[in-house]
């Protein structure tokens, strides 16, 4: 009987052992550059190869005890989606090392008992957490140097018990949190909700970043842009600690900073700009200690919702301003916007101007008691009328001057078609010319000095081509209008003559083009602001000229001519900078079709010296100019540029040619003409040397 019982017991134990062995999860199938679906519990998943695609199903667990549960080593462009559980008892749950992960998306749970939930030492393009990423003794997410995460998005929970929920020592380009990032159930000097010792480009929090004992956000690296519309809190210390090496560019707080037993912000590093809405609405001003921010801007949304800040034990100075997103009420006092500063610590002074739409509001900081400062808003000023006047009196003249300054493009091969030509040839049929030119506009006074190079080639006795390069060396313009070349004035032409001696009919076809950089300054008129903007001016022209040369006398040749030109001058759109309410201006095009009728003459005084001249009339058979349409504040008027336009314009020139040798000469030309806009005239003086090769 006992023997039977013993045999039965042995059989039972054997079955249990067999069952136990079968219930232990097997190793996961290795994902080596292929698509793998993990549909059953397994251990230690290795992801390798090029472009592996791994999905862990809901209800499935990938676990490990002594090693990392999921690793990517040497893989590239991996995509991992976790709908189940990735867990490690004594090691990391997920690790990248020297690999490229395209995306890691977690809908389930990634948890580590001994080390990090996620450790990145490679590159993760997208890390998105909708579920839970957690660790007991170290970090929920550890981005170690040289790790890079392009986009980290959390709408779930990232947590750690003993250290940091997120620890960044590498680079995170964009970190966006709408969920929970929390750390610390134990007293620990390195308990932080988020610790940045590397670089974060943009950190946006609309959820919660919290810690039980130390700092909600600890920064010893660089954060370029920090935006908080949620909550950053600490159970026993600073909500935000910026250490001596920490750099924060722009910090905008429209949410809540909640410290316990300390100040909201401890800034021992550098904080360039702090914009703040927290304060009045919740009777919860931001508390701030140590280094003052370079700029502090209060955000005002209403008389009962605006930023308040209390400084203590500070050093340095700050510039105070009202943030551009604010909505101010005229004749209103916003109490206690600043506490804890003296007037000497407000470097920008205690008064300023806020412009919104068509309204200008002058503000002052008034010391109501002790170190408390109230923001007092004066009565509203309508800046539209004066701004309209400033556009008419300074922007319009600058636009007109810019258009007129580009008439050189239209003149070079039109009224001055003989000037930028090269028709002196030698045995190689090549012509070269070097010259200097001065262009002067009378109102307002503008001078441009230029260098010119022209090259020609004789294709036959009756056909030649030429091209020119005209570079402006200096511009003397009014203070409100500055010009510089973007591209030089260039052009080409082709000339056909009926006869080799250039008598009879001659036909020229030509084009020219140029671009210039322009800086416009809108001057202050009354309540208007100064505005400065940069734009590009450009012009193109196409010309055809027919002339007939005949021998008027033994030493004089007359050439009646007719020409037609199509031209476009364009000013690019631009927006002002450096003022509270910048104006934007539309693109403007000046389009014209012009004809010119005139007479040219050439008289030989002797064998070496000859005089040349021309008279003509330009007439625009079509001319359209866009209106100037400023925007940026309400009620601005459209400004016409054609109310003083001159369609009929005389052109006169006088010059000489002096032959140094049969293949060399010096030439000079003085030209006067009226410009398209009334009261504007232009004078050109051009001296050049030509050689035939």
XYZ file of C-alpha atoms in Angstrom:
693
model
C 0.000 0.000 0.000
C 2.782 2.418 0.982
C 4.609 1.478 -2.170
C 1.587 2.449 -4.271
C 1.279 5.770 -2.466
C 4.978 6.505 -3.064
C 4.675 5.737 -6.757
C 1.604 7.965 -7.026
C 3.418 10.817 -5.264
C 6.395 10.515 -7.620
C 4.186 10.565 -10.659
C 2.331 13.643 -9.368
C 5.604 15.491 -8.699
C 6.865 14.570 -12.148
C 3.779 16.003 -13.788
C 4.003 19.207 -11.767
C 7.635 19.656 -12.692
C 6.855 19.108 -16.347
C 4.014 21.607 -16.156
C 6.258 24.152 -14.445
C 8.871 23.896 -17.164
C 6.270 24.352 -19.862
C 4.792 27.470 -18.197
C 8.074 29.430 -18.217
C 8.097 31.894 -21.152
C 10.515 31.159 -23.902
C 12.969 33.653 -25.395
C 11.370 36.130 -27.774
C 11.835 35.744 -31.500
C 14.695 38.015 -32.588
C 13.585 40.883 -34.837
C 16.373 41.109 -37.400
C 15.299 43.618 -40.036
C 11.831 42.124 -40.359
C 8.305 42.585 -39.100
C 7.611 40.724 -35.859
C 4.363 40.471 -33.922
C 4.828 39.380 -30.311
C 1.578 37.554 -29.524
C 2.669 35.497 -26.484
C 4.645 36.125 -23.315
C 8.382 35.854 -23.823
C 11.746 36.975 -22.467
C 14.534 39.293 -23.702
C 13.575 40.669 -27.094
C 16.519 41.704 -29.311
C 15.854 44.071 -32.216
C 18.535 44.229 -34.909
C 18.970 44.803 -38.635
C 17.601 47.450 -40.988
C 14.021 48.756 -40.606
C 12.580 46.159 -38.228
C 8.926 46.649 -37.325
C 7.931 45.185 -33.942
C 4.495 45.126 -32.303
C 3.796 43.739 -28.823
C 0.148 42.780 -28.511
C -2.181 43.835 -25.723
C -2.073 41.421 -22.765
C 1.408 40.173 -23.738
C 4.419 40.582 -21.442
C 8.042 40.787 -22.506
C 10.113 40.486 -19.345
C 13.573 39.782 -17.974
C 15.303 39.372 -14.670
C 19.026 39.937 -15.054
C 19.157 41.549 -18.503
C 17.340 44.262 -20.432
C 13.883 43.182 -21.545
C 14.002 44.865 -24.995
C 17.200 46.035 -26.686
C 18.022 47.679 -30.007
C 21.726 47.317 -30.754
C 23.078 48.018 -34.217
C 19.608 48.376 -35.724
C 18.520 51.252 -37.932
C 15.149 52.834 -38.627
C 13.369 50.553 -36.169
C 9.671 51.012 -35.345
C 8.380 49.585 -32.049
C 4.796 49.694 -30.793
C 3.996 48.356 -27.327
C 0.379 47.541 -26.521
C 1.270 45.138 -23.696
C 3.920 45.158 -20.968
C 7.690 45.456 -21.126
C 9.194 44.809 -17.715
C 12.553 44.128 -16.091
C 13.011 43.078 -12.488
C 16.644 44.092 -11.913
C 17.642 45.829 -15.160
C 16.325 48.139 -17.854
C 13.014 47.591 -19.541
C 14.003 49.171 -22.897
C 17.400 50.252 -24.186
C 18.842 51.699 -27.390
C 22.607 51.705 -27.842
C 24.285 52.956 -30.989
C 21.084 52.377 -32.942
C 18.575 54.430 -34.877
C 14.944 54.084 -33.786
C 12.412 55.750 -36.049
C 9.618 55.534 -33.477
C 8.874 54.043 -30.090
C 5.171 54.228 -29.261
C 3.873 52.988 -25.929
C 0.177 52.366 -25.321
C 0.792 49.850 -22.544
C 3.366 49.669 -19.747
C 7.151 49.913 -19.742
C 8.463 49.381 -16.221
C 11.798 48.623 -14.566
C 12.467 47.550 -11.011
C 16.224 47.939 -10.943
C 17.206 50.526 -13.570
C 15.601 52.735 -16.266
C 12.256 52.225 -17.911
C 13.704 53.579 -21.176
C 17.402 54.306 -21.721
C 18.523 55.923 -24.968
C 22.123 56.134 -26.071
C 21.368 56.298 -29.790
C 18.784 58.206 -31.789
C 15.015 58.073 -31.381
C 13.134 60.201 -33.874
C 9.752 59.893 -32.150
C 9.063 58.668 -28.628
C 5.348 58.838 -27.808
C 3.911 57.630 -24.516
C 0.182 57.196 -24.077
C 0.455 54.546 -21.366
C 2.946 54.257 -18.492
C 6.737 54.392 -18.402
C 8.124 53.895 -14.903
C 11.127 52.891 -12.833
C 11.617 52.163 -9.165
C 15.237 52.991 -8.388
C 16.454 55.182 -11.271
C 14.763 57.059 -14.158
C 11.570 56.536 -16.063
C 13.328 57.830 -19.195
C 17.077 58.383 -19.351
C 18.403 60.088 -22.482
C 22.101 59.604 -21.960
C 24.878 61.349 -23.885
C 25.194 61.134 -26.875
C 21.528 60.171 -27.109
C 19.162 62.222 -29.256
C 15.367 62.274 -29.145
C 13.877 64.466 -31.836
C 10.314 64.464 -30.493
C 9.242 63.226 -27.047
C 5.480 63.419 -26.465
C 3.764 62.285 -23.274
C 0.020 62.148 -22.728
C 0.247 59.261 -20.251
C 2.442 58.818 -17.172
C 6.222 58.878 -16.861
C 7.384 58.244 -13.304
C 10.253 57.220 -11.036
C 10.312 56.451 -7.323
C 13.839 57.314 -6.240
C 15.367 59.582 -8.907
C 14.026 61.380 -11.998
C 10.995 60.713 -14.134
C 12.969 62.083 -17.121
C 16.737 62.543 -17.035
C 18.210 64.205 -20.128
C 21.959 64.350 -20.670
C 21.778 64.330 -24.459
C 19.587 66.274 -26.871
C 15.799 66.498 -26.963
C 14.626 68.771 -29.742
C 10.972 68.971 -28.682
C 9.446 67.704 -25.427
C 5.675 68.050 -25.099
C 3.802 66.924 -21.972
C 0.044 66.892 -21.557
C 0.065 63.994 -19.099
C 1.982 63.359 -15.876
C 5.720 63.428 -15.246
C 6.370 62.675 -11.584
C 9.155 61.467 -9.298
C 10.091 60.802 -5.711
C 8.410 58.908 -2.939
C 11.582 58.937 -0.896
C 13.892 61.652 0.408
C 16.631 61.891 -2.196
C 18.885 64.773 -3.244
C 18.448 63.836 -6.902
C 14.672 63.502 -6.962
C 13.440 65.678 -9.882
C 10.337 65.452 -12.018
C 12.483 66.426 -15.001
C 16.245 66.831 -14.901
C 18.001 68.473 -17.842
C 21.776 68.363 -17.983
C 21.848 68.377 -21.789
C 19.904 70.389 -24.345
C 16.164 70.787 -24.831
C 15.028 72.939 -27.743
C 11.376 73.464 -26.808
C 9.745 72.190 -23.619
C 5.963 72.590 -23.575
C 3.956 71.523 -20.527
C 0.183 71.590 -20.383
C -0.018 68.663 -17.937
C 1.812 68.059 -14.650
C 5.513 67.927 -13.824
C 5.942 67.153 -10.141
C 8.255 65.785 -7.467
C 7.626 64.757 -3.896
C 10.744 66.164 -2.280
C 13.186 68.122 -4.466
C 12.664 70.125 -7.716
C 9.889 69.779 -10.238
C 12.276 70.899 -13.001
C 16.024 70.982 -12.453
C 18.101 72.553 -15.246
C 21.877 72.495 -15.448
C 21.908 72.416 -19.264
C 20.163 74.524 -21.886
C 16.456 74.999 -22.546
C 15.868 77.355 -25.453
C 12.104 77.762 -25.035
C 10.053 76.763 -21.979
C 6.262 77.094 -22.109
C 4.086 76.125 -19.154
C 0.308 76.233 -19.240
C -0.061 73.315 -16.814
C 1.464 72.709 -13.383
C 5.081 72.385 -12.279
C 5.260 71.556 -8.568
C 7.566 70.399 -5.783
C 6.563 68.848 -2.474
C 9.400 70.269 -0.410
C 11.453 72.672 -2.539
C 11.629 74.751 -5.757
C 9.200 74.176 -8.597
C 12.034 75.178 -10.982
C 15.733 75.238 -10.126
C 18.098 76.745 -12.696
C 21.609 75.888 -11.491
C 24.759 78.028 -12.036
C 25.416 76.319 -15.383
C 21.787 76.354 -16.449
C 20.601 78.447 -19.395
C 16.947 79.169 -20.154
C 16.169 81.370 -23.144
C 12.488 82.310 -23.052
C 10.162 81.046 -20.314
C 6.445 81.779 -20.697
C 4.272 80.793 -17.754
C 0.510 80.889 -18.188
C -0.065 77.965 -15.833
C 0.922 77.338 -12.221
C 4.271 76.994 -10.463
C 3.701 75.437 -7.056
C 6.587 75.111 -4.616
C 6.347 73.883 -1.042
C 8.617 75.402 1.582
C 10.625 77.366 -1.001
C 10.266 79.798 -3.914
C 8.728 78.864 -7.241
C 11.892 79.720 -9.209
C 15.474 79.617 -8.008
C 17.656 81.084 -10.754
C 21.368 80.714 -10.153
C 22.036 80.462 -13.874
C 20.881 82.510 -16.850
C 17.248 83.286 -17.684
C 16.924 85.691 -20.605
C 13.188 86.371 -20.721
C 10.442 85.445 -18.252
C 6.835 86.089 -19.343
C 4.290 85.507 -16.573
C 0.492 85.349 -16.168
C 0.358 83.566 -12.793
C -0.683 85.737 -9.895
C -3.797 87.800 -9.418
C -6.491 85.359 -10.549
C -5.482 82.710 -8.015
C -3.928 85.009 -5.410
C -0.774 82.998 -6.101
C 2.097 85.202 -7.281
C 5.257 83.608 -8.619
C 8.074 83.709 -6.068
C 11.558 84.217 -7.471
C 15.049 84.229 -5.938
C 18.712 84.740 -6.907
C 19.684 86.043 -10.405
C 17.101 88.354 -11.945
C 15.952 87.509 -15.472
C 17.318 89.824 -18.131
C 13.744 90.671 -19.139
C 10.550 90.285 -17.149
C 7.243 90.784 -18.962
C 3.906 90.720 -17.225
C 1.006 89.102 -19.096
C -2.340 90.848 -18.564
C -5.622 89.253 -19.643
C -8.106 91.279 -17.573
C -8.251 93.515 -14.462
C -8.609 90.327 -12.365
C -6.270 88.042 -14.319
C -2.682 89.182 -14.653
C 0.795 88.198 -13.563
C 2.306 88.994 -10.195
C 5.825 88.212 -9.006
C 7.585 88.438 -5.632
C 11.372 88.741 -5.712
C 13.637 87.989 -2.763
C 17.416 87.816 -2.248
C 18.029 88.779 -5.865
C 21.070 90.052 -7.738
C 21.437 91.985 -10.979
C 18.821 94.028 -12.820
C 15.861 93.331 -15.071
C 14.010 95.082 -17.885
C 10.270 95.350 -17.262
C 7.685 95.258 -20.029
C 4.136 94.289 -20.920
C 3.940 91.119 -23.014
C 2.592 91.461 -26.556
C -0.203 88.926 -25.889
C -1.688 91.148 -23.188
C -5.079 92.840 -23.220
C -4.851 96.125 -21.340
C -7.687 98.331 -20.192
C -7.257 102.101 -20.374
C -7.275 104.137 -17.142
C -6.769 100.990 -15.027
C -4.424 100.077 -12.186
C -3.097 96.523 -11.873
C -1.935 96.242 -8.288
C 1.265 94.574 -7.040
C 2.567 93.326 -10.377
C 6.062 93.400 -8.825
C 7.175 93.047 -5.214
C 10.704 93.055 -3.891
C 12.569 95.353 -6.302
C 13.919 98.859 -6.008
C 13.834 101.330 -8.887
C 17.584 100.804 -9.475
C 16.947 97.104 -10.130
C 14.483 97.914 -12.932
C 17.044 98.758 -15.610
C 14.550 99.720 -18.326
C 12.886 102.363 -16.182
C 9.394 102.562 -14.790
C 7.449 103.799 -17.823
C 6.741 102.633 -21.320
C 4.239 102.279 -24.115
C 2.027 99.401 -25.187
C 0.567 99.404 -28.683
C -2.241 97.080 -29.686
C -4.229 97.526 -32.862
C -4.955 101.208 -33.239
C -4.470 101.953 -29.546
C -1.468 103.346 -27.756
C -1.468 102.988 -23.983
C 1.182 104.678 -21.898
C 2.000 102.819 -18.676
C 3.964 103.537 -15.531
C 5.145 101.464 -12.597
C 4.142 103.285 -9.443
C 5.692 102.423 -6.087
C 2.549 101.975 -3.981
C 4.290 100.863 -0.763
C 7.698 99.525 0.255
C 8.991 97.529 -2.720
C 5.539 96.950 -4.233
C 4.906 98.284 -7.739
C 1.525 98.830 -9.395
C 1.078 98.924 -13.160
C -0.924 102.060 -14.004
C -2.413 102.441 -17.498
C -3.216 105.916 -18.840
C -6.073 106.900 -21.120
C -6.192 105.378 -24.603
C -4.641 107.162 -27.585
C -5.819 106.463 -31.125
C -2.612 106.201 -33.187
C -4.287 105.566 -36.545
C -4.397 109.193 -37.810
C -0.733 109.883 -37.019
C 0.307 106.484 -38.391
C -1.506 107.245 -41.636
C 0.355 110.534 -41.808
C 3.710 108.826 -41.184
C 3.022 106.419 -44.065
C 2.197 109.295 -46.416
C 5.069 111.561 -45.367
C 7.910 109.022 -45.091
C 7.017 105.602 -46.539
C 5.440 106.879 -49.764
C 8.409 109.160 -50.651
C 10.811 106.274 -49.983
C 8.848 103.958 -52.275
C 8.852 106.629 -54.999
C 12.574 107.192 -54.532
C 13.189 103.458 -54.765
C 11.255 103.240 -58.012
C 13.088 106.216 -59.446
C 16.462 104.799 -58.358
C 15.922 101.846 -60.682
C 15.343 103.922 -63.785
C 19.009 103.204 -64.564
C 17.817 99.765 -65.589
C 15.387 101.245 -68.047
C 17.731 103.995 -69.215
C 20.817 101.906 -69.811
C 19.552 100.537 -73.064
C 16.946 103.113 -73.904
C 17.650 106.811 -73.767
C 21.286 105.885 -73.271
C 21.436 103.017 -75.719
C 24.544 104.434 -77.351
C 26.243 104.772 -73.974
C 26.319 101.114 -72.933
C 27.391 99.927 -76.334
C 30.788 98.856 -77.635
C 31.407 99.309 -81.385
C 35.180 99.826 -81.747
C 36.790 96.683 -83.152
C 40.168 95.496 -84.378
C 41.452 92.339 -86.026
C 40.089 90.040 -83.273
C 36.629 91.615 -83.596
C 36.513 92.343 -79.872
C 35.579 95.594 -78.134
C 36.209 96.365 -74.428
C 35.161 99.434 -72.440
C 35.787 100.500 -68.812
C 34.122 103.503 -67.250
C 32.813 105.362 -64.224
C 29.339 106.822 -63.816
C 27.686 109.241 -61.413
C 23.899 109.352 -61.116
C 22.230 112.163 -59.193
C 18.533 112.593 -58.351
C 17.503 116.087 -57.255
C 14.659 115.503 -54.754
C 15.508 114.162 -52.282
C 19.203 114.452 -53.044
C 20.608 111.053 -54.013
C 24.003 110.213 -55.525
C 25.252 106.875 -56.818
C 28.799 106.201 -58.054
C 29.278 103.174 -60.282
C 31.844 101.233 -62.236
C 30.909 99.961 -65.709
C 32.403 97.329 -67.990
C 31.138 96.683 -71.532
C 32.280 93.991 -73.957
C 31.297 93.589 -77.624
C 31.918 91.152 -80.441
C 31.506 91.760 -84.184
C 29.800 88.818 -85.814
C 29.959 90.413 -89.251
C 30.356 93.850 -90.826
C 26.676 94.530 -90.132
C 25.935 92.465 -86.998
C 27.372 92.696 -83.482
C 26.516 91.838 -79.885
C 27.465 93.404 -76.553
C 26.963 92.921 -72.850
C 27.579 95.171 -69.870
C 28.195 94.962 -66.121
C 27.313 97.993 -63.981
C 28.169 97.812 -60.268
C 27.204 100.541 -57.820
C 30.176 101.394 -55.636
C 28.473 103.838 -53.267
C 24.996 105.170 -52.496
C 24.406 108.553 -50.904
C 20.749 108.628 -49.890
C 18.522 110.252 -47.236
C 18.795 108.802 -43.715
C 15.380 107.157 -44.008
C 16.254 105.369 -47.255
C 19.311 103.134 -47.658
C 20.305 101.221 -50.785
C 22.864 98.580 -51.654
C 23.288 96.250 -54.618
C 21.900 92.737 -54.348
C 22.796 92.020 -57.962
C 24.579 94.401 -60.340
C 22.944 96.035 -63.312
C 23.584 93.749 -66.287
C 22.327 93.628 -69.824
C 22.883 92.436 -73.378
C 22.136 93.854 -76.807
C 22.294 92.848 -80.436
C 22.701 95.425 -83.242
C 22.055 95.103 -86.950
C 23.155 97.778 -89.402
C 22.090 98.070 -92.977
C 25.603 99.169 -94.011
C 29.078 98.627 -92.550
C 29.526 102.413 -92.134
C 26.406 102.456 -89.889
C 24.467 104.676 -92.263
C 20.991 103.699 -93.236
C 18.809 101.661 -90.968
C 19.930 100.295 -87.640
C 17.970 97.952 -85.325
C 18.832 97.327 -81.669
C 17.295 94.765 -79.350
C 18.318 94.855 -75.683
C 17.429 93.973 -72.146
C 18.683 94.933 -68.668
C 18.001 93.844 -65.063
C 19.089 94.655 -61.504
C 18.166 94.035 -57.848
C 18.876 96.204 -54.817
C 18.525 95.826 -51.072
C 16.542 98.670 -49.522
C 15.979 99.714 -45.909
C 13.027 102.022 -45.240
C 12.548 103.995 -42.032
C 9.073 105.240 -41.178
C 9.582 108.357 -39.139
C 7.629 109.315 -36.006
C 4.638 111.590 -36.464
C 2.821 112.519 -33.244
C 1.686 109.296 -31.537
C 3.019 107.008 -34.290
C 6.035 104.755 -33.857
C 9.230 104.627 -35.823
C 9.262 101.574 -38.048
C 12.135 100.053 -39.989
C 11.832 97.458 -42.708
C 14.037 95.750 -45.277
C 12.992 94.762 -48.760
C 14.302 94.040 -52.242
C 13.818 96.253 -55.299
C 14.183 94.783 -58.750
C 13.706 95.885 -62.350
C 13.724 94.382 -65.830
C 13.400 96.089 -69.196
C 13.180 95.006 -72.831
C 13.885 97.509 -75.601
C 13.676 97.731 -79.387
C 15.086 100.768 -81.224
C 14.980 101.613 -84.904
C 17.038 104.518 -86.220
C 18.055 105.849 -89.615
C 21.474 107.449 -90.095
C 22.153 109.846 -92.931
C 24.963 112.218 -93.820
C 23.579 115.669 -93.053
C 26.828 117.443 -93.949
C 30.454 116.589 -94.532
C 31.147 116.217 -90.842
C 27.682 115.640 -89.329
C 25.509 112.542 -89.208
C 21.915 112.747 -88.009
C 19.993 109.758 -86.700
C 16.265 110.127 -86.090
C 15.055 107.224 -84.002
C 12.029 105.528 -82.576
C 12.135 103.115 -79.623
C 9.732 101.070 -77.544
C 10.275 99.622 -74.072
C 8.485 97.250 -71.714
C 9.620 97.523 -68.095
C 8.671 96.174 -64.671
C 9.943 97.588 -61.374
C 9.007 95.573 -58.295
C 9.311 96.196 -54.557
C 8.894 93.070 -52.411
C 6.496 92.996 -49.469
C 8.034 93.569 -46.046
C 7.182 93.885 -42.364
C 8.712 96.390 -39.975
C 10.800 95.318 -37.009
C 11.841 96.900 -33.728
C 8.523 98.470 -32.732
C 5.500 97.511 -30.657
C 3.013 97.379 -33.511
C 4.902 96.735 -36.771
C 3.250 97.590 -40.055
C 3.323 95.286 -43.066
C 3.453 96.571 -46.626
C 2.347 94.806 -49.790
C 4.334 93.999 -52.910
C 4.282 96.902 -55.352
C 4.752 96.617 -59.103
C 5.348 99.469 -61.513
C 4.560 98.270 -65.055
C 5.019 100.459 -68.111
C 5.051 100.407 -71.869
C 6.902 103.430 -73.214
C 7.761 104.881 -76.588
C 10.529 107.368 -77.327
C 10.953 109.618 -80.365
C 14.085 111.637 -80.833
C 17.127 112.691 -82.795
C 20.793 111.820 -82.312
C 23.694 113.646 -83.920
C 27.446 113.202 -84.317
C 29.757 115.969 -85.525
C 33.453 115.515 -86.281
C 35.429 118.592 -85.172
C 38.702 117.121 -86.402
C 40.234 113.718 -87.034
C 40.339 112.866 -83.328
C 37.533 114.796 -81.623
C 33.816 114.572 -82.257
C 30.747 115.888 -80.447
C 27.590 113.881 -79.969
C 24.185 114.705 -78.599
C 20.568 113.666 -78.490
C 17.117 115.043 -77.744
C 13.990 113.002 -77.229
C 10.611 112.621 -75.625
C 9.498 109.594 -73.615
C 5.802 108.846 -73.383
C 4.125 106.079 -71.387
C 1.327 104.635 -73.477
C 0.523 102.339 -70.549
C 1.556 102.726 -66.931
C 0.176 101.075 -63.789
C 1.478 101.257 -60.223
C 0.051 99.261 -57.325
C -1.250 101.156 -54.332
C 0.558 101.143 -51.012
C -1.594 99.085 -48.618
C -0.274 99.126 -45.019
C -1.651 96.677 -42.450
C -0.878 95.999 -38.795
C -3.261 98.354 -37.036
C -6.905 98.980 -37.807
C -8.098 101.898 -39.870
C -5.006 102.471 -42.038
C -5.638 104.046 -45.429
C -4.537 102.848 -48.842
C -2.078 105.288 -50.432
C -1.952 106.028 -54.160
C 1.455 106.420 -55.800
C 0.146 107.746 -59.102
C -1.311 111.067 -58.000
C 1.852 112.877 -59.113
C 2.883 110.686 -62.000
C 4.501 112.174 -65.107
C 3.877 110.219 -68.329
C 5.670 112.579 -70.720
C 9.355 113.187 -70.072
C 12.118 114.982 -72.044
C 15.604 113.446 -72.401
C 18.711 115.418 -73.417
C 22.344 114.311 -73.677
C 25.634 115.852 -74.752
C 28.987 114.132 -75.099
C 32.273 113.655 -76.909
C 34.567 111.001 -78.384
C 38.341 111.498 -78.497
C 40.440 109.057 -80.527
C 43.707 108.238 -78.827
C 44.585 105.773 -81.576
C 42.568 104.198 -84.372
C 41.538 101.417 -81.965
C 41.318 103.449 -78.714
C 39.173 106.364 -77.536
C 37.960 108.240 -74.488
C 34.301 109.200 -74.339
C 32.157 111.275 -72.015
C 28.410 111.812 -71.812
C 26.275 114.134 -69.721
C 22.554 113.334 -69.661
C 19.532 115.071 -68.152
C 16.020 113.688 -67.953
C 12.801 113.930 -66.016
C 11.795 110.891 -63.971
C 8.354 109.273 -63.874
C 7.365 111.045 -60.651
C 6.885 114.806 -60.742
C 9.500 117.119 -59.247
C 12.150 114.485 -59.761
C 14.968 114.846 -62.258
C 18.100 112.792 -62.882
C 21.534 113.763 -64.138
C 24.087 111.215 -65.358
C 27.783 111.795 -66.003
C 29.633 108.917 -67.670
C 33.328 108.755 -68.627
C 34.790 105.634 -70.243
C 37.746 104.248 -72.163
C 37.198 101.927 -75.137
C 39.668 99.719 -76.971
C 39.243 97.539 -80.031
C 41.144 94.277 -80.022
